[in-house]
Amino acid sequence: MSNFKQLFYAHCGQTSPFPLALEIEKAEGIYLYDSSGKRYMDLISGISVSNLGHCHPNVVEAVQSQSEKFMHLMVYGEYVHQPQVMLSKRLSDILPSSLSVTYLTNSGSEAVEGAIKIARKHSGRSQIVSCKNAYHGSTMGALSVMGDLDYKKNFAPLLPDIINIEFGNIEDLKIISDKTVAIIIEPVQAEAGVQIASFEYWEALKERCEATGTLIIFDEIQTGLGRTGKMFGFENIGIVPDIITLAKGLGGGMPIGAFISSPEIMSSITTKPILGHISTFGGNAVCSSAALACIDTIIEEKLLEEAESKAQLFKDLLSENKKIKEFRQLGMMMAIEFESFEINKKIIDICIEKGVITDWFLFNDKSMRLAPPLIINKEQIKEACKIINNAINEVI
Ligand SMILES: Cc1ncc(COP(=O)(O)O)c(C=O)c1O
């Protein structure tokens, strides 16, 4: 074992007894390079983060030029500085007019915490509905709305008055009542293994929320920033939420998140008490500059327009393999389902050995995750699919 690996096991907090433990020294475009110089295709984008690939020159340039001007000035919300203001304005330009006010955070979990806080304070109610097999983050509030009782019971007591319903089940929406603050839901359920609900479901959800005065929070932390082939996942289903959360792909590789809403709902944290939500690093100038560059690059490089045809190529090349049980996909958010975790794991291990990084999902270990950088080109897709198909044929 290398010296670095030993230090990793000794001094870095471990999140599992069997980390991937690849020793990565460099990353560029869709590739990662380990300490021996071996090249890997990153087909999961650091879990839907590197939508522009690694070290996109526009993001690097934004980070470099902003860090020469200033980095941290003051806690979020006190000083007026250009990167933060321009990013918030840019987000309001590309979102529906009701989502005009942004609060910038450091991560997705923090964005979810903020969303829950403004929703509860605005409505005065306490019950929150979320979906089974949903992941919304690891802080205590975000964990409370997670959809896995077995997992979260280990950290109890959590927030009270949380109900989990089945994603996509119209009947379950009846649980939403005039006691419900909000439903927090993803436009595509990511960690359940790319689960897609019907249009009828979204229509019924919207109707039920309108009838009961319940807010809709869309967690777009994985689906946002082009992952589903639209800038935001909700554009696929035609519902505008009351609150949206972003993170992951927003910073082009830099840590930043956001919860976004209307002026009215956001003002819940402005008074009674004042400073109702405080963050030291939220909206950090360097991260905000990176995020601005990231949004502009997605648009300039026409990555949204290309996402569907690239995803179609993945679909064509993989779903012809009859050993695959199911292929689920919306834009560049894809899952390949096999009979069991054991089969999936063996295939994933071979892929990694052959230089293609994939993964399974937190709440669906029979399915392989494919969430490549949106910049991947068709030749690279063909190469990746050849390796995946060979691995499938070797295992099954
Ligand atoms: C849908 C969703 N929400 C929230 C989060 C939490 O984001 P973070 O890890 O940045 O706290 C994640 C992270 O995987 C996620 O996938």
Short mmCIF file of C-alpha atoms and ligand atoms in Angstrom, two decimals:
data_model
loop_
_atom_site.label_atom_id
_atom_site.label_comp_id
_atom_site.label_asym_id
_atom_site.label_seq_id
_atom_site.Cartn_x
_atom_site.Cartn_y
_atom_site.Cartn_z
CA MET A 1 0.00 0.00 0.00
CA SER A 2 1.37 3.43 -0.87
CA ASN A 3 2.31 5.88 1.82
CA PHE A 4 -0.53 8.18 0.83
CA LYS A 5 -3.06 5.39 1.06
CA GLN A 6 -1.84 4.50 4.54
CA LEU A 7 -2.19 8.13 5.59
CA PHE A 8 -5.70 8.22 4.06
CA TYR A 9 -6.80 5.25 6.18
CA ALA A 10 -5.10 6.58 9.31
CA HIS A 11 -6.09 10.23 9.21
CA CYS A 12 -9.12 10.81 6.96
CA GLY A 13 -12.56 10.10 8.45
CA GLN A 14 -13.80 6.95 6.74
CA THR A 15 -17.36 6.76 5.44
CA SER A 16 -17.28 3.02 4.77
CA PRO A 17 -15.04 0.01 5.48
CA PHE A 18 -14.43 -0.38 1.73
CA PRO A 19 -13.78 2.97 0.03
CA LEU A 20 -12.86 2.96 -3.66
CA ALA A 21 -9.47 4.36 -2.61
CA LEU A 22 -8.28 5.24 -6.11
CA GLU A 23 -5.30 7.56 -5.77
CA ILE A 24 -6.08 10.37 -8.18
CA GLU A 25 -3.41 12.92 -9.02
CA LYS A 26 -4.92 14.83 -11.91
CA ALA A 27 -8.28 15.33 -13.62
CA GLU A 28 -9.01 16.94 -16.95
CA GLY A 29 -12.11 16.82 -19.18
CA ILE A 30 -13.81 13.46 -18.71
CA TYR A 31 -10.61 11.77 -17.46
CA LEU A 32 -9.05 11.10 -14.07
CA TYR A 33 -5.39 10.00 -13.77
CA ASP A 34 -4.10 7.91 -10.88
CA SER A 35 -0.65 7.96 -9.29
CA SER A 36 0.66 5.33 -11.75
CA GLY A 37 -0.52 7.44 -14.71
CA LYS A 38 -3.49 5.14 -15.47
CA ARG A 39 -6.36 7.01 -17.14
CA TYR A 40 -10.00 6.55 -16.14
CA MET A 41 -13.13 7.85 -17.86
CA ASP A 42 -15.29 9.49 -15.20
CA LEU A 43 -18.79 8.29 -16.08
CA ILE A 44 -20.31 9.53 -12.82
CA SER A 45 -18.92 13.11 -12.73
CA GLY A 46 -18.04 12.90 -9.03
CA ILE A 47 -21.77 12.18 -8.56
CA SER A 48 -23.31 14.71 -10.93
CA VAL A 49 -20.87 17.51 -10.11
CA SER A 50 -18.47 17.75 -13.05
CA ASN A 51 -21.13 18.38 -15.69
CA LEU A 52 -18.53 20.46 -17.59
CA GLY A 53 -15.86 17.83 -17.05
CA HIS A 54 -12.90 18.43 -14.77
CA CYS A 55 -11.02 21.73 -14.74
CA HIS A 56 -13.00 23.34 -17.54
CA PRO A 57 -10.83 26.28 -18.70
CA ASN A 58 -13.69 28.80 -18.23
CA VAL A 59 -14.16 27.72 -14.61
CA VAL A 60 -10.41 27.69 -13.95
CA GLU A 61 -10.12 31.18 -15.42
CA ALA A 62 -13.01 32.46 -13.26
CA VAL A 63 -11.45 30.97 -10.11
CA GLN A 64 -8.01 32.38 -10.88
CA SER A 65 -9.13 35.87 -11.76
CA GLN A 66 -11.54 36.17 -8.79
CA SER A 67 -8.98 34.83 -6.30
CA GLU A 68 -6.61 37.62 -7.35
CA LYS A 69 -9.28 40.22 -6.46
CA PHE A 70 -10.74 38.84 -3.20
CA MET A 71 -11.88 35.53 -1.77
CA HIS A 72 -13.77 35.85 1.53
CA LEU A 73 -15.00 39.23 2.73
CA MET A 74 -17.81 38.77 5.23
CA VAL A 75 -20.62 36.39 6.22
CA TYR A 76 -23.34 35.89 3.59
CA GLY A 77 -25.78 38.75 3.15
CA GLU A 78 -23.86 41.74 4.54
CA TYR A 79 -21.58 43.07 1.81
CA VAL A 80 -22.56 43.69 -1.79
CA HIS A 81 -20.10 41.98 -4.07
CA GLN A 82 -20.20 41.36 -7.75
CA PRO A 83 -19.76 37.55 -8.06
CA GLN A 84 -22.57 36.84 -5.59
CA VAL A 85 -24.95 39.45 -7.00
CA MET A 86 -24.29 38.47 -10.62
CA LEU A 87 -24.81 34.78 -9.86
CA SER A 88 -28.12 35.41 -8.07
CA LYS A 89 -29.28 37.65 -10.92
CA ARG A 90 -28.16 35.06 -13.51
CA LEU A 91 -30.12 32.35 -11.73
CA SER A 92 -33.24 34.51 -11.67
CA ASP A 93 -32.81 35.15 -15.43
CA ILE A 94 -32.85 31.43 -16.25
CA LEU A 95 -35.59 30.47 -13.77
CA PRO A 96 -39.33 31.27 -13.89
CA SER A 97 -40.12 34.75 -12.55
CA SER A 98 -41.50 33.46 -9.23
CA LEU A 99 -38.06 32.05 -8.36
CA SER A 100 -36.28 35.37 -8.21
CA VAL A 101 -34.42 35.36 -4.90
CA THR A 102 -31.40 33.17 -4.16
CA TYR A 103 -29.63 32.37 -0.91
CA LEU A 104 -26.22 30.87 -1.58
CA THR A 105 -24.89 28.02 0.56
CA ASN A 106 -21.80 25.81 0.64
CA SER A 107 -23.44 22.49 -0.12
CA GLY A 108 -26.60 20.67 -1.09
CA SER A 109 -27.45 19.62 2.46
CA GLU A 110 -27.28 23.23 3.59
CA ALA A 111 -29.53 24.26 0.72
CA VAL A 112 -32.08 21.66 1.86
CA GLU A 113 -31.83 22.92 5.46
CA GLY A 114 -32.53 26.46 4.27
CA ALA A 115 -35.42 25.33 2.08
CA ILE A 116 -37.04 23.49 4.99
CA LYS A 117 -36.58 26.50 7.26
CA ILE A 118 -38.16 29.07 4.93
CA ALA A 119 -41.01 26.69 4.06
CA ARG A 120 -41.84 25.99 7.71
CA LYS A 121 -41.53 29.59 8.83
CA HIS A 122 -43.61 30.85 5.89
CA SER A 123 -46.43 28.34 6.34
CA GLY A 124 -46.52 28.10 10.13
CA ARG A 125 -47.26 24.36 9.77
CA SER A 126 -44.91 21.54 10.78
CA GLN A 127 -45.51 18.38 8.72
CA ILE A 128 -43.18 17.68 5.81
CA VAL A 129 -43.78 15.00 3.20
CA SER A 130 -40.87 13.40 1.37
CA CYS A 131 -40.40 10.23 -0.65
CA LYS A 132 -39.23 6.75 0.20
CA ASN A 133 -35.71 6.11 -1.10
CA ALA A 134 -34.95 9.81 -1.47
CA TYR A 135 -31.63 11.25 -0.41
CA HIS A 136 -31.57 14.96 0.45
CA GLY A 137 -28.32 15.25 2.41
CA SER A 138 -26.59 14.24 5.62
CA THR A 139 -27.16 17.15 8.01
CA MET A 140 -29.85 16.52 10.61
CA GLY A 141 -32.72 18.34 8.86
CA ALA A 142 -31.88 16.90 5.45
CA LEU A 143 -31.44 13.48 7.02
CA SER A 144 -34.87 13.78 8.64
CA VAL A 145 -36.53 13.98 5.22
CA MET A 146 -34.49 11.07 3.84
CA GLY A 147 -36.64 8.18 2.68
CA ASP A 148 -34.92 5.28 4.42
CA LEU A 149 -36.09 4.54 7.96
CA ASP A 150 -33.47 1.84 8.58
CA TYR A 151 -30.67 4.22 7.76
CA LYS A 152 -31.91 7.26 9.63
CA LYS A 153 -33.05 5.50 12.80
CA ASN A 154 -29.35 5.28 13.71
CA PHE A 155 -29.28 9.05 14.15
CA ALA A 156 -32.63 9.52 15.90
CA PRO A 157 -34.18 11.62 17.29
CA LEU A 158 -34.54 13.66 14.11
CA LEU A 159 -37.07 16.32 13.05
CA PRO A 160 -40.61 15.28 14.03
CA ASP A 161 -43.64 15.21 11.72
CA ILE A 162 -42.01 13.78 8.59
CA ILE A 163 -44.01 11.40 6.39
CA ASN A 164 -42.48 9.33 3.57
CA ILE A 165 -44.65 8.46 0.59
CA GLU A 166 -43.92 6.34 -2.47
CA PHE A 167 -42.46 8.33 -5.37
CA GLY A 168 -44.78 8.19 -8.38
CA ASN A 169 -47.77 6.75 -6.48
CA ILE A 170 -50.81 9.00 -7.04
CA GLU A 171 -52.82 7.34 -4.26
CA ASP A 172 -50.12 8.23 -1.69
CA LEU A 173 -50.54 11.95 -2.43
CA LYS A 174 -53.74 11.87 -0.35
CA ILE A 175 -51.52 12.04 2.72
CA ILE A 176 -50.79 15.68 1.83
CA SER A 177 -53.23 17.82 3.84
CA ASP A 178 -53.76 21.29 5.24
CA LYS A 179 -51.27 20.30 7.96
CA THR A 180 -48.46 19.85 5.43
CA VAL A 181 -45.82 22.55 5.10
CA ALA A 182 -44.30 21.19 1.94
CA ILE A 183 -43.45 18.18 -0.10
CA ILE A 184 -39.75 17.90 -0.88
CA ILE A 185 -39.23 15.83 -3.99
CA GLU A 186 -36.79 15.37 -6.91
CA PRO A 187 -37.97 15.72 -10.52
CA VAL A 188 -36.14 12.42 -11.12
CA GLN A 189 -35.42 10.32 -8.06
CA ALA A 190 -31.66 10.01 -8.21
CA GLU A 191 -30.41 7.71 -5.45
CA ALA A 192 -33.36 5.36 -5.93
CA GLY A 193 -31.69 4.59 -9.26
CA VAL A 194 -33.11 7.18 -11.71
CA GLN A 195 -36.84 6.72 -11.10
CA ILE A 196 -39.11 8.71 -13.39
CA ALA A 197 -42.74 9.52 -12.51
CA SER A 198 -45.63 9.92 -14.96
CA PHE A 199 -47.08 13.26 -16.10
CA GLU A 200 -50.33 12.25 -14.38
CA TYR A 201 -48.40 11.96 -11.12
CA TRP A 202 -46.98 15.47 -11.39
CA GLU A 203 -50.40 16.87 -12.35
CA ALA A 204 -51.97 15.14 -9.34
CA LEU A 205 -49.18 16.38 -7.06
CA LYS A 206 -49.65 19.95 -8.23
CA GLU A 207 -53.43 19.75 -7.76
CA ARG A 208 -53.13 18.27 -4.27
CA CYS A 209 -50.60 20.90 -3.19
CA GLU A 210 -52.74 23.73 -4.56
CA ALA A 211 -55.85 22.35 -2.82
CA THR A 212 -54.12 22.07 0.56
CA GLY A 213 -51.87 25.15 0.40
CA THR A 214 -48.78 22.94 0.50
CA LEU A 215 -45.50 24.25 -0.88
CA ILE A 216 -43.54 22.28 -3.46
CA ILE A 217 -39.79 22.07 -2.89
CA PHE A 218 -37.90 20.58 -5.80
CA ASP A 219 -34.54 19.18 -4.79
CA GLU A 220 -32.61 19.75 -8.03
CA ILE A 221 -29.22 19.09 -6.47
CA GLN A 222 -28.62 16.19 -8.87
CA THR A 223 -31.07 17.02 -11.63
CA GLY A 224 -30.12 20.70 -12.03
CA LEU A 225 -27.58 22.33 -14.34
CA GLY A 226 -28.26 20.28 -17.44
CA ARG A 227 -28.14 16.76 -16.04
CA THR A 228 -31.59 15.84 -17.41
CA GLY A 229 -31.10 17.58 -20.76
CA LYS A 230 -32.80 20.79 -19.53
CA MET A 231 -31.17 23.40 -17.33
CA PHE A 232 -33.52 22.31 -14.52
CA GLY A 233 -35.25 18.97 -14.14
CA PHE A 234 -38.66 20.56 -13.50
CA GLU A 235 -38.68 21.85 -17.08
CA ASN A 236 -39.29 18.24 -18.16
CA ILE A 237 -42.51 18.01 -16.15
CA GLY A 238 -43.98 21.47 -16.47
CA ILE A 239 -44.39 22.31 -12.78
CA VAL A 240 -42.82 25.40 -11.25
CA PRO A 241 -41.96 24.73 -7.61
CA ASP A 242 -42.25 27.25 -4.77
CA ILE A 243 -38.68 26.56 -3.69
CA ILE A 244 -35.79 24.92 -5.52
CA THR A 245 -32.47 23.66 -4.17
CA LEU A 246 -29.26 23.45 -6.22
CA ALA A 247 -25.66 22.40 -5.53
CA LYS A 248 -23.36 19.75 -7.08
CA GLY A 249 -23.12 20.82 -10.77
CA LEU A 250 -23.69 24.51 -9.94
CA GLY A 251 -20.07 25.34 -9.09
CA GLY A 252 -18.39 23.59 -12.01
CA GLY A 253 -16.30 21.70 -9.40
CA MET A 254 -16.29 24.36 -6.68
CA PRO A 255 -18.42 23.94 -3.53
CA ILE A 256 -21.60 26.01 -3.72
CA GLY A 257 -25.33 25.43 -3.30
CA ALA A 258 -28.46 27.53 -3.30
CA PHE A 259 -32.05 27.64 -2.16
CA ILE A 260 -34.19 29.82 -4.34
CA SER A 261 -37.73 31.10 -3.90
CA SER A 262 -40.03 34.11 -4.17
CA PRO A 263 -39.28 37.36 -2.32
CA GLU A 264 -42.23 36.64 -0.03
CA ILE A 265 -41.14 33.16 1.06
CA MET A 266 -37.46 34.11 1.30
CA SER A 267 -38.28 37.04 3.56
CA SER A 268 -39.16 34.50 6.30
CA ILE A 269 -35.51 34.62 7.41
CA THR A 270 -35.10 38.40 7.22
CA THR A 271 -37.08 39.38 10.34
CA LYS A 272 -38.54 37.72 13.46
CA PRO A 273 -35.74 36.91 14.10
CA ILE A 274 -33.37 38.99 12.04
CA LEU A 275 -30.46 36.87 10.76
CA GLY A 276 -32.82 33.90 10.52
CA HIS A 277 -30.26 31.92 8.52
CA ILE A 278 -26.56 32.70 8.73
CA SER A 279 -23.67 31.27 6.75
CA THR A 280 -20.04 32.36 6.98
CA PHE A 281 -18.93 31.04 3.62
CA GLY A 282 -22.26 30.91 1.72
CA GLY A 283 -21.86 32.69 -1.62
CA ASN A 284 -18.07 32.70 -1.39
CA ALA A 285 -16.77 35.01 -4.11
CA VAL A 286 -14.51 32.45 -5.81
CA CYS A 287 -17.23 29.78 -5.80
CA SER A 288 -19.84 32.26 -7.05
CA SER A 289 -17.54 33.26 -9.95
CA ALA A 290 -17.04 29.61 -10.80
CA ALA A 291 -20.80 29.03 -10.76
CA LEU A 292 -21.43 31.99 -13.04
CA ALA A 293 -18.85 30.68 -15.50
CA CYS A 294 -20.40 27.22 -15.25
CA ILE A 295 -23.92 28.40 -16.15
CA ASP A 296 -22.63 30.51 -19.04
CA THR A 297 -20.55 27.62 -20.37
CA ILE A 298 -23.48 25.17 -20.31
CA ILE A 299 -25.39 27.64 -22.48
CA GLU A 300 -22.51 28.76 -24.76
CA GLU A 301 -21.33 25.21 -25.48
CA LYS A 302 -24.91 24.12 -26.23
CA LEU A 303 -24.59 21.21 -23.81
CA LEU A 304 -28.34 21.07 -23.21
CA GLU A 305 -29.09 20.71 -26.90
CA GLU A 306 -26.61 17.82 -27.21
CA ALA A 307 -27.54 15.92 -24.04
CA GLU A 308 -30.47 13.96 -25.47
CA SER A 309 -28.64 12.69 -28.58
CA LYS A 310 -25.63 11.68 -26.47
CA ALA A 311 -27.92 9.87 -24.02
CA GLN A 312 -29.65 8.19 -26.97
CA LEU A 313 -26.28 6.86 -28.14
CA PHE A 314 -25.67 5.37 -24.67
CA LYS A 315 -29.15 3.87 -24.82
CA ASP A 316 -28.68 2.43 -28.32
CA LEU A 317 -25.31 0.91 -27.51
CA LEU A 318 -26.26 -0.51 -24.12
CA SER A 319 -29.90 -1.49 -24.26
CA GLU A 320 -29.22 -3.83 -27.20
CA ASN A 321 -27.42 -5.99 -24.62
CA LYS A 322 -30.16 -8.47 -23.63
CA LYS A 323 -28.45 -9.19 -20.32
CA ILE A 324 -29.53 -5.78 -19.03
CA LYS A 325 -32.80 -5.97 -17.09
CA GLU A 326 -33.80 -2.33 -17.51
CA PHE A 327 -32.31 0.91 -18.81
CA ARG A 328 -33.76 4.09 -17.25
CA GLN A 329 -32.80 7.51 -18.48
CA LEU A 330 -33.67 11.17 -18.62
CA GLY A 331 -31.01 13.21 -20.42
CA MET A 332 -27.60 12.25 -19.09
CA MET A 333 -29.00 10.75 -15.89
CA MET A 334 -29.00 7.02 -16.53
CA ALA A 335 -29.30 3.68 -14.72
CA ILE A 336 -28.67 0.16 -15.93
CA GLU A 337 -30.45 -2.43 -13.80
CA PHE A 338 -29.21 -6.01 -13.33
CA GLU A 339 -30.64 -9.00 -11.45
CA SER A 340 -28.62 -8.49 -8.28
CA PHE A 341 -26.07 -6.33 -6.48
CA GLU A 342 -23.48 -9.12 -6.80
CA ILE A 343 -23.70 -9.02 -10.61
CA ASN A 344 -23.71 -5.22 -10.69
CA LYS A 345 -20.69 -4.99 -8.38
CA LYS A 346 -18.67 -7.47 -10.44
CA ILE A 347 -19.42 -5.51 -13.63
CA ILE A 348 -18.53 -2.21 -11.98
CA ASP A 349 -15.23 -3.63 -10.69
CA ILE A 350 -14.26 -4.85 -14.16
CA CYS A 351 -15.19 -1.47 -15.68
CA ILE A 352 -12.99 0.34 -13.18
CA GLU A 353 -10.13 -2.06 -13.87
CA LYS A 354 -10.56 -1.33 -17.59
CA GLY A 355 -10.54 2.41 -16.94
CA VAL A 356 -14.25 3.34 -16.78
CA ILE A 357 -15.58 4.62 -13.48
CA THR A 358 -19.21 3.84 -12.67
CA ASP A 359 -21.01 3.18 -9.41
CA TRP A 360 -24.23 1.89 -7.90
CA PHE A 361 -26.89 4.04 -6.17
CA LEU A 362 -27.34 4.62 -2.46
CA PHE A 363 -30.82 3.05 -2.43
CA ASN A 364 -30.57 0.81 -5.49
CA ASP A 365 -27.49 -1.37 -5.50
CA LYS A 366 -28.73 -3.53 -8.42
CA SER A 367 -28.44 -0.57 -10.76
CA MET A 368 -25.33 0.96 -12.30
CA ARG A 369 -25.07 4.76 -12.31
CA LEU A 370 -24.16 6.58 -15.52
CA ALA A 371 -23.93 10.35 -15.18
CA PRO A 372 -21.06 11.33 -17.47
CA PRO A 373 -19.84 14.89 -17.91
CA LEU A 374 -22.10 16.59 -20.47
CA ILE A 375 -19.01 17.40 -22.54
CA ILE A 376 -18.38 13.72 -23.34
CA ASN A 377 -18.18 13.20 -27.12
CA LYS A 378 -19.65 10.42 -29.26
CA GLU A 379 -16.33 8.59 -29.75
CA GLN A 380 -15.81 8.52 -25.99
CA ILE A 381 -19.36 7.23 -25.49
CA LYS A 382 -18.69 4.39 -27.97
CA GLU A 383 -15.46 3.49 -26.17
CA ALA A 384 -17.16 3.56 -22.75
CA CYS A 385 -20.10 1.43 -23.91
CA LYS A 386 -17.76 -1.14 -25.44
CA ILE A 387 -16.00 -1.55 -22.10
CA ILE A 388 -19.31 -1.74 -20.21
CA ASN A 389 -20.79 -4.28 -22.66
CA ASN A 390 -17.64 -6.43 -22.50
CA ALA A 391 -17.78 -6.35 -18.69
CA ILE A 392 -21.47 -7.36 -18.74
CA ASN A 393 -20.73 -10.23 -21.12
CA GLU A 394 -17.82 -11.38 -18.97
CA VAL A 395 -19.96 -11.50 -15.80
CA ILE A 396 -23.31 -12.77 -17.12
C1 LIG B 1 -30.71 14.89 -4.43
C2 LIG B 1 -29.67 15.31 -3.43
N1 LIG B 1 -29.99 16.23 -2.50
C3 LIG B 1 -29.08 16.65 -1.60
C4 LIG B 1 -27.80 16.16 -1.58
C5 LIG B 1 -26.81 16.65 -0.56
O1 LIG B 1 -25.83 17.43 -1.16
P1 LIG B 1 -24.40 17.62 -0.47
O2 LIG B 1 -23.69 16.32 -0.52
O3 LIG B 1 -23.73 18.70 -1.30
O4 LIG B 1 -24.65 18.09 0.92
C6 LIG B 1 -27.44 15.19 -2.52
C7 LIG B 1 -26.09 14.61 -2.52
O5 LIG B 1 -25.82 13.56 -3.04
C8 LIG B 1 -28.39 14.75 -3.46
O6 LIG B 1 -28.10 13.83 -4.38
#
